[in-house]
Amino acid sequence: GESVGLHLPTLSVQEGDNSIINCAYSNSASDYFIWYKQESGKGPQFIIDIRSNMDKRQGQRVTVLLNKTVKHLSLQIAATQPGDSAVYFCAEAGGTSYGKLTFGQGTILTVHP
Amino acid sequence: EAGVAQSPRYKIIEKRQSVAFWCNPISGHATLYWYQQILGQGPKLLIQFQNNGVVDDSQLPKDRFSAERLKGVDSTLKIQPAKLEDSAVYLCASRTPGQGRNTQYFGPGTRLTVL
């Protein structure tokens, strides 16, 4: 079935490094993508989103890249901080399922001071 | 602006018992979602409401799960009877169309343990 998945389940980096979290999706009809951050004991927190008519979008210390050719999404975090340690999920909304998000499994990011 | 509120935060029950979760979305948010998040996985949509109407409940196990949003504000999700595999975090989220296509704001969740 259609799914959104992640290449790496865990990522460990040093404080100050840049982090890259990857996501592959299989639904070619997906036209909207979101990255969420989830800290232990909390609900997912919106980080950044991107529509399929874009290939890059920047926020504060974060950049999302979308490659529709290979159905790949990535989240780049610049100057990673210990407070960035969390589980990161990508999610997609398909063109025929307005409002319905499909989440991937998640990547655990650990930032060492 | 207050966030999405959920209660209780934790619940432990035995299998075959009943349990109910409550959600109060962000004021003015017409769309409300219930998700189930099993440990180590991403959230899975159970049901979506638009005001007090159900938009999508295709993944809700209707033989044991039910949800309502009678006045289009608060919502309750019930499980009766619970099974061991229902152990998970139940997340509520809300959204208003004016905030972009799918900016869903999540509550802290209710962690359910079924023994």
PDB file of C-alpha atoms in Angstrom:
ATOM      1  CA  GLY A   1       0.000   0.000   0.000  1.00  0.00           C
ATOM      2  CA  GLU A   2       0.983   3.634  -0.115  1.00  0.00           C
ATOM      3  CA  SER A   3       3.271   4.719   2.662  1.00  0.00           C
ATOM      4  CA  VAL A   4       5.644   7.334   3.880  1.00  0.00           C
ATOM      5  CA  GLY A   5       8.888   5.987   5.315  1.00  0.00           C
ATOM      6  CA  LEU A   6      12.270   7.018   6.612  1.00  0.00           C
ATOM      7  CA  HIS A   7      15.709   5.791   5.546  1.00  0.00           C
ATOM      8  CA  LEU A   8      17.374   6.074   8.979  1.00  0.00           C
ATOM      9  CA  PRO A   9      15.600   5.302  12.210  1.00  0.00           C
ATOM     10  CA  THR A  10      18.254   6.990  14.392  1.00  0.00           C
ATOM     11  CA  LEU A  11      20.634   9.888  13.952  1.00  0.00           C
ATOM     12  CA  SER A  12      23.272  10.978  16.434  1.00  0.00           C
ATOM     13  CA  VAL A  13      25.107  14.286  15.997  1.00  0.00           C
ATOM     14  CA  GLN A  14      27.292  16.671  17.942  1.00  0.00           C
ATOM     15  CA  GLU A  15      26.002  20.035  19.057  1.00  0.00           C
ATOM     16  CA  GLY A  16      26.660  22.615  16.367  1.00  0.00           C
ATOM     17  CA  ASP A  17      26.666  20.120  13.507  1.00  0.00           C
ATOM     18  CA  ASN A  18      24.117  20.200  10.748  1.00  0.00           C
ATOM     19  CA  SER A  19      21.557  17.359  10.708  1.00  0.00           C
ATOM     20  CA  ILE A  20      19.804  15.838   7.755  1.00  0.00           C
ATOM     21  CA  ILE A  21      16.759  13.615   8.188  1.00  0.00           C
ATOM     22  CA  ASN A  22      15.433  11.791   5.154  1.00  0.00           C
ATOM     23  CA  CYS A  23      12.016  10.537   4.142  1.00  0.00           C
ATOM     24  CA  ALA A  24      10.763   8.538   1.168  1.00  0.00           C
ATOM     25  CA  TYR A  25       7.169   8.558   0.054  1.00  0.00           C
ATOM     26  CA  SER A  26       5.413   6.312  -2.404  1.00  0.00           C
ATOM     27  CA  ASN A  27       2.144   8.109  -3.147  1.00  0.00           C
ATOM     28  CA  SER A  28       2.735  10.036  -6.371  1.00  0.00           C
ATOM     29  CA  ALA A  29      -0.506  11.948  -5.734  1.00  0.00           C
ATOM     30  CA  SER A  30       0.906  13.502  -2.562  1.00  0.00           C
ATOM     31  CA  ASP A  31       1.025  17.248  -2.960  1.00  0.00           C
ATOM     32  CA  TYR A  32       1.684  18.530   0.526  1.00  0.00           C
ATOM     33  CA  PHE A  33       4.346  17.487   3.014  1.00  0.00           C
ATOM     34  CA  ILE A  34       4.987  18.374   6.626  1.00  0.00           C
ATOM     35  CA  TRP A  35       7.718  17.755   9.149  1.00  0.00           C
ATOM     36  CA  TYR A  36       6.780  17.331  12.783  1.00  0.00           C
ATOM     37  CA  LYS A  37       8.954  17.158  15.874  1.00  0.00           C
ATOM     38  CA  GLN A  38       7.814  15.052  18.813  1.00  0.00           C
ATOM     39  CA  GLU A  39       9.479  15.255  22.194  1.00  0.00           C
ATOM     40  CA  SER A  40       8.991  12.587  24.815  1.00  0.00           C
ATOM     41  CA  GLY A  41       5.536  12.771  26.394  1.00  0.00           C
ATOM     42  CA  LYS A  42       4.293  15.449  24.023  1.00  0.00           C
ATOM     43  CA  GLY A  43       2.249  15.603  20.870  1.00  0.00           C
ATOM     44  CA  PRO A  44       3.837  16.279  17.470  1.00  0.00           C
ATOM     45  CA  GLN A  45       4.828  19.889  16.903  1.00  0.00           C
ATOM     46  CA  PHE A  46       4.680  21.462  13.437  1.00  0.00           C
ATOM     47  CA  ILE A  47       8.108  22.448  12.090  1.00  0.00           C
ATOM     48  CA  ILE A  48       7.787  23.267   8.413  1.00  0.00           C
ATOM     49  CA  ASP A  49       5.745  22.337   5.389  1.00  0.00           C
ATOM     50  CA  ILE A  50       6.166  22.353   1.622  1.00  0.00           C
ATOM     51  CA  ARG A  51       3.815  22.065  -1.326  1.00  0.00           C
ATOM     52  CA  SER A  52       4.597  19.920  -4.337  1.00  0.00           C
ATOM     53  CA  ASN A  53       5.033  22.959  -6.588  1.00  0.00           C
ATOM     54  CA  MET A  54       8.165  23.865  -4.615  1.00  0.00           C
ATOM     55  CA  ASP A  55      11.474  22.057  -4.203  1.00  0.00           C
ATOM     56  CA  LYS A  56      12.864  23.998  -1.261  1.00  0.00           C
ATOM     57  CA  ARG A  57      11.560  25.956   1.664  1.00  0.00           C
ATOM     58  CA  GLN A  58      13.461  27.565   4.498  1.00  0.00           C
ATOM     59  CA  GLY A  59      12.495  28.376   8.038  1.00  0.00           C
ATOM     60  CA  GLN A  60      14.414  29.344  11.115  1.00  0.00           C
ATOM     61  CA  ARG A  61      17.425  26.963  11.165  1.00  0.00           C
ATOM     62  CA  VAL A  62      15.440  24.413   9.160  1.00  0.00           C
ATOM     63  CA  THR A  63      15.193  23.711   5.448  1.00  0.00           C
ATOM     64  CA  VAL A  64      12.961  21.204   3.714  1.00  0.00           C
ATOM     65  CA  LEU A  65      13.913  19.841   0.319  1.00  0.00           C
ATOM     66  CA  LEU A  66      11.515  18.000  -1.959  1.00  0.00           C
ATOM     67  CA  ASN A  67      12.599  15.842  -4.892  1.00  0.00           C
ATOM     68  CA  LYS A  68       9.469  14.695  -6.673  1.00  0.00           C
ATOM     69  CA  THR A  69      11.426  12.743  -9.268  1.00  0.00           C
ATOM     70  CA  VAL A  70      12.619  10.228  -6.688  1.00  0.00           C
ATOM     71  CA  LYS A  71       9.826  10.876  -4.172  1.00  0.00           C
ATOM     72  CA  HIS A  72      12.210  12.029  -1.482  1.00  0.00           C
ATOM     73  CA  LEU A  73      11.886  14.600   1.269  1.00  0.00           C
ATOM     74  CA  SER A  74      14.557  15.816   3.641  1.00  0.00           C
ATOM     75  CA  LEU A  75      14.761  18.056   6.681  1.00  0.00           C
ATOM     76  CA  GLN A  76      17.964  19.931   7.309  1.00  0.00           C
ATOM     77  CA  ILE A  77      18.617  21.428  10.736  1.00  0.00           C
ATOM     78  CA  ALA A  78      21.457  23.913  10.924  1.00  0.00           C
ATOM     79  CA  ALA A  79      23.644  24.242  14.019  1.00  0.00           C
ATOM     80  CA  THR A  80      21.828  21.451  15.817  1.00  0.00           C
ATOM     81  CA  GLN A  81      21.223  22.053  19.519  1.00  0.00           C
ATOM     82  CA  PRO A  82      20.515  19.641  22.391  1.00  0.00           C
ATOM     83  CA  GLY A  83      16.942  20.962  22.403  1.00  0.00           C
ATOM     84  CA  ASP A  84      16.510  19.560  18.905  1.00  0.00           C
ATOM     85  CA  SER A  85      16.730  16.021  20.298  1.00  0.00           C
ATOM     86  CA  ALA A  86      13.391  14.404  19.516  1.00  0.00           C
ATOM     87  CA  VAL A  87      11.637  12.093  17.083  1.00  0.00           C
ATOM     88  CA  TYR A  88      11.026  13.665  13.680  1.00  0.00           C
ATOM     89  CA  PHE A  89       8.169  12.559  11.456  1.00  0.00           C
ATOM     90  CA  CYS A  90       7.436  13.386   7.883  1.00  0.00           C
ATOM     91  CA  ALA A  91       3.802  13.349   6.831  1.00  0.00           C
ATOM     92  CA  GLU A  92       2.030  13.706   3.536  1.00  0.00           C
ATOM     93  CA  ALA A  93      -1.389  14.691   2.333  1.00  0.00           C
ATOM     94  CA  GLY A  94      -2.578  13.314  -0.957  1.00  0.00           C
ATOM     95  CA  GLY A  95      -4.453  15.201  -3.611  1.00  0.00           C
ATOM     96  CA  THR A  96      -7.590  13.145  -3.114  1.00  0.00           C
ATOM     97  CA  SER A  97      -7.559  13.086   0.687  1.00  0.00           C
ATOM     98  CA  TYR A  98      -7.687  16.702   1.722  1.00  0.00           C
ATOM     99  CA  GLY A  99      -6.921  17.032   5.383  1.00  0.00           C
ATOM    100  CA  LYS A 100      -5.810  13.435   5.922  1.00  0.00           C
ATOM    101  CA  LEU A 101      -2.173  13.099   6.930  1.00  0.00           C
ATOM    102  CA  THR A 102      -0.194   9.892   6.537  1.00  0.00           C
ATOM    103  CA  PHE A 103       2.799   9.760   8.866  1.00  0.00           C
ATOM    104  CA  GLY A 104       6.051   7.907   8.436  1.00  0.00           C
ATOM    105  CA  GLN A 105       7.690   5.856  11.171  1.00  0.00           C
ATOM    106  CA  GLY A 106       9.973   8.578  12.535  1.00  0.00           C
ATOM    107  CA  THR A 107      13.680   9.252  13.054  1.00  0.00           C
ATOM    108  CA  ILE A 108      15.176   9.626  16.494  1.00  0.00           C
ATOM    109  CA  LEU A 109      17.603  12.550  16.570  1.00  0.00           C
ATOM    110  CA  THR A 110      20.052  12.667  19.472  1.00  0.00           C
ATOM    111  CA  VAL A 111      22.257  15.727  19.887  1.00  0.00           C
ATOM    112  CA  HIS A 112      25.315  15.339  22.092  1.00  0.00           C
ATOM    113  CA  PRO A 113      26.680  18.432  23.847  1.00  0.00           C
TER     114      PRO A 113
ATOM    115  CA  GLU B   1      -3.677  31.104  22.501  1.00  0.00           C
ATOM    116  CA  ALA B   2      -4.397  27.942  24.472  1.00  0.00           C
ATOM    117  CA  GLY B   3      -3.430  24.680  22.796  1.00  0.00           C
ATOM    118  CA  VAL B   4      -5.342  21.463  22.334  1.00  0.00           C
ATOM    119  CA  ALA B   5      -6.288  20.014  25.719  1.00  0.00           C
ATOM    120  CA  GLN B   6      -6.650  16.324  26.416  1.00  0.00           C
ATOM    121  CA  SER B   7      -7.541  14.296  29.474  1.00  0.00           C
ATOM    122  CA  PRO B   8      -6.671  12.110  31.145  1.00  0.00           C
ATOM    123  CA  ARG B   9      -2.949  12.097  30.392  1.00  0.00           C
ATOM    124  CA  TYR B  10      -2.543   8.481  31.478  1.00  0.00           C
ATOM    125  CA  LYS B  11      -4.939   5.574  31.854  1.00  0.00           C
ATOM    126  CA  ILE B  12      -4.364   1.972  32.848  1.00  0.00           C
ATOM    127  CA  ILE B  13      -7.180  -0.540  32.428  1.00  0.00           C
ATOM    128  CA  GLU B  14      -7.627  -4.264  32.096  1.00  0.00           C
ATOM    129  CA  LYS B  15      -8.661  -5.867  28.842  1.00  0.00           C
ATOM    130  CA  ARG B  16     -12.389  -5.941  28.186  1.00  0.00           C
ATOM    131  CA  GLN B  17     -12.897  -2.792  30.252  1.00  0.00           C
ATOM    132  CA  SER B  18     -14.140   0.468  28.772  1.00  0.00           C
ATOM    133  CA  VAL B  19     -12.306   3.782  28.574  1.00  0.00           C
ATOM    134  CA  ALA B  20     -13.052   7.274  27.319  1.00  0.00           C
ATOM    135  CA  PHE B  21     -10.784  10.135  26.299  1.00  0.00           C
ATOM    136  CA  TRP B  22     -11.677  13.789  26.071  1.00  0.00           C
ATOM    137  CA  CYS B  23     -10.381  16.508  23.772  1.00  0.00           C
ATOM    138  CA  ASN B  24     -10.926  20.258  23.718  1.00  0.00           C
ATOM    139  CA  PRO B  25      -9.543  21.733  20.474  1.00  0.00           C
ATOM    140  CA  ILE B  26      -8.142  25.195  19.942  1.00  0.00           C
ATOM    141  CA  SER B  27     -10.946  27.744  20.020  1.00  0.00           C
ATOM    142  CA  GLY B  28     -12.458  28.261  16.605  1.00  0.00           C
ATOM    143  CA  HIS B  29     -10.929  25.187  15.007  1.00  0.00           C
ATOM    144  CA  ALA B  30     -13.659  23.479  13.025  1.00  0.00           C
ATOM    145  CA  THR B  31     -11.701  20.356  12.131  1.00  0.00           C
ATOM    146  CA  LEU B  32     -10.793  17.823  14.806  1.00  0.00           C
ATOM    147  CA  TYR B  33      -8.818  14.605  14.464  1.00  0.00           C
ATOM    148  CA  TRP B  34      -8.184  11.577  16.661  1.00  0.00           C
ATOM    149  CA  TYR B  35      -5.000   9.619  16.052  1.00  0.00           C
ATOM    150  CA  GLN B  36      -3.616   6.418  17.521  1.00  0.00           C
ATOM    151  CA  GLN B  37       0.149   6.284  17.999  1.00  0.00           C
ATOM    152  CA  ILE B  38       1.642   2.908  18.839  1.00  0.00           C
ATOM    153  CA  LEU B  39       5.100   2.995  20.395  1.00  0.00           C
ATOM    154  CA  GLY B  40       7.778   3.468  17.755  1.00  0.00           C
ATOM    155  CA  GLN B  41       5.341   4.397  15.001  1.00  0.00           C
ATOM    156  CA  GLY B  42       3.881   7.528  13.528  1.00  0.00           C
ATOM    157  CA  PRO B  43       0.350   8.614  14.388  1.00  0.00           C
ATOM    158  CA  LYS B  44      -2.443   6.857  12.495  1.00  0.00           C
ATOM    159  CA  LEU B  45      -5.682   8.696  11.814  1.00  0.00           C
ATOM    160  CA  LEU B  46      -8.741   7.157  13.445  1.00  0.00           C
ATOM    161  CA  ILE B  47     -11.422   9.729  12.732  1.00  0.00           C
ATOM    162  CA  GLN B  48     -11.814  13.271  11.409  1.00  0.00           C
ATOM    163  CA  PHE B  49     -14.646  15.661  12.275  1.00  0.00           C
ATOM    164  CA  GLN B  50     -15.669  18.835  10.498  1.00  0.00           C
ATOM    165  CA  ASN B  51     -17.720  20.732  13.084  1.00  0.00           C
ATOM    166  CA  ASN B  52     -20.002  17.980  14.457  1.00  0.00           C
ATOM    167  CA  GLY B  53     -19.979  15.805  11.343  1.00  0.00           C
ATOM    168  CA  VAL B  54     -17.717  12.858  10.556  1.00  0.00           C
ATOM    169  CA  VAL B  55     -15.539  13.397   7.476  1.00  0.00           C
ATOM    170  CA  ASP B  56     -13.456  10.236   7.598  1.00  0.00           C
ATOM    171  CA  ASP B  57     -13.731   7.244   9.928  1.00  0.00           C
ATOM    172  CA  SER B  58     -12.440   4.633   7.508  1.00  0.00           C
ATOM    173  CA  GLN B  59      -9.679   3.505   9.881  1.00  0.00           C
ATOM    174  CA  LEU B  60     -11.756   3.482  13.048  1.00  0.00           C
ATOM    175  CA  PRO B  61     -12.396  -0.070  14.379  1.00  0.00           C
ATOM    176  CA  LYS B  62     -16.097   0.525  14.716  1.00  0.00           C
ATOM    177  CA  ASP B  63     -16.809  -2.710  16.540  1.00  0.00           C
ATOM    178  CA  ARG B  64     -15.094  -1.311  19.620  1.00  0.00           C
ATOM    179  CA  PHE B  65     -14.219   2.343  19.014  1.00  0.00           C
ATOM    180  CA  SER B  66     -16.651   5.226  18.881  1.00  0.00           C
ATOM    181  CA  ALA B  67     -16.257   8.984  18.821  1.00  0.00           C
ATOM    182  CA  GLU B  68     -18.543  11.957  18.965  1.00  0.00           C
ATOM    183  CA  ARG B  69     -18.421  15.718  18.739  1.00  0.00           C
ATOM    184  CA  LEU B  70     -22.013  16.599  19.495  1.00  0.00           C
ATOM    185  CA  LYS B  71     -21.754  20.380  19.710  1.00  0.00           C
ATOM    186  CA  GLY B  72     -18.884  20.788  17.268  1.00  0.00           C
ATOM    187  CA  VAL B  73     -16.379  21.708  19.955  1.00  0.00           C
ATOM    188  CA  ASP B  74     -15.262  19.079  22.489  1.00  0.00           C
ATOM    189  CA  SER B  75     -14.910  15.482  21.439  1.00  0.00           C
ATOM    190  CA  THR B  76     -14.781  12.111  23.182  1.00  0.00           C
ATOM    191  CA  LEU B  77     -13.254   8.873  21.962  1.00  0.00           C
ATOM    192  CA  LYS B  78     -14.403   5.641  23.570  1.00  0.00           C
ATOM    193  CA  ILE B  79     -13.106   2.088  23.473  1.00  0.00           C
ATOM    194  CA  GLN B  80     -15.433  -0.695  24.568  1.00  0.00           C
ATOM    195  CA  PRO B  81     -14.207  -3.335  25.214  1.00  0.00           C
ATOM    196  CA  ALA B  82     -10.464  -2.674  25.195  1.00  0.00           C
ATOM    197  CA  LYS B  83      -7.934  -5.164  23.863  1.00  0.00           C
ATOM    198  CA  LEU B  84      -4.252  -5.497  24.637  1.00  0.00           C
ATOM    199  CA  GLU B  85      -3.347  -4.134  21.200  1.00  0.00           C
ATOM    200  CA  ASP B  86      -5.161  -0.881  21.988  1.00  0.00           C
ATOM    201  CA  SER B  87      -2.242   0.141  24.201  1.00  0.00           C
ATOM    202  CA  ALA B  88      -1.023   3.334  22.578  1.00  0.00           C
ATOM    203  CA  VAL B  89      -1.030   7.104  22.845  1.00  0.00           C
ATOM    204  CA  TYR B  90      -4.254   8.678  21.622  1.00  0.00           C
ATOM    205  CA  LEU B  91      -3.656  12.094  20.125  1.00  0.00           C
ATOM    206  CA  CYS B  92      -6.183  14.774  19.361  1.00  0.00           C
ATOM    207  CA  ALA B  93      -5.430  17.480  16.812  1.00  0.00           C
ATOM    208  CA  SER B  94      -7.323  20.438  15.431  1.00  0.00           C
ATOM    209  CA  ARG B  95      -7.050  22.718  12.436  1.00  0.00           C
ATOM    210  CA  THR B  96      -8.695  25.716  10.867  1.00  0.00           C
ATOM    211  CA  PRO B  97      -8.590  26.099   7.079  1.00  0.00           C
ATOM    212  CA  GLY B  98      -7.245  29.626   7.248  1.00  0.00           C
ATOM    213  CA  GLN B  99      -3.951  28.371   8.653  1.00  0.00           C
ATOM    214  CA  GLY B 100      -2.920  26.537   5.567  1.00  0.00           C
ATOM    215  CA  ARG B 101      -3.866  23.297   4.058  1.00  0.00           C
ATOM    216  CA  ASN B 102      -2.936  20.991   6.864  1.00  0.00           C
ATOM    217  CA  THR B 103      -1.351  22.732   9.822  1.00  0.00           C
ATOM    218  CA  GLN B 104      -2.677  20.441  12.502  1.00  0.00           C
ATOM    219  CA  TYR B 105      -2.023  21.318  16.122  1.00  0.00           C
ATOM    220  CA  PHE B 106      -1.701  18.355  18.448  1.00  0.00           C
ATOM    221  CA  GLY B 107      -2.544  17.903  22.086  1.00  0.00           C
ATOM    222  CA  PRO B 108      -0.219  16.108  24.528  1.00  0.00           C
ATOM    223  CA  GLY B 109      -2.070  12.814  24.107  1.00  0.00           C
ATOM    224  CA  THR B 110      -3.468  10.199  26.448  1.00  0.00           C
ATOM    225  CA  ARG B 111      -1.246   7.216  27.082  1.00  0.00           C
ATOM    226  CA  LEU B 112      -3.403   4.093  27.422  1.00  0.00           C
ATOM    227  CA  THR B 113      -2.065   0.865  28.852  1.00  0.00           C
ATOM    228  CA  VAL B 114      -4.274  -2.216  28.585  1.00  0.00           C
ATOM    229  CA  LEU B 115      -3.264  -5.073  30.888  1.00  0.00           C
TER     230      LEU B 115
END
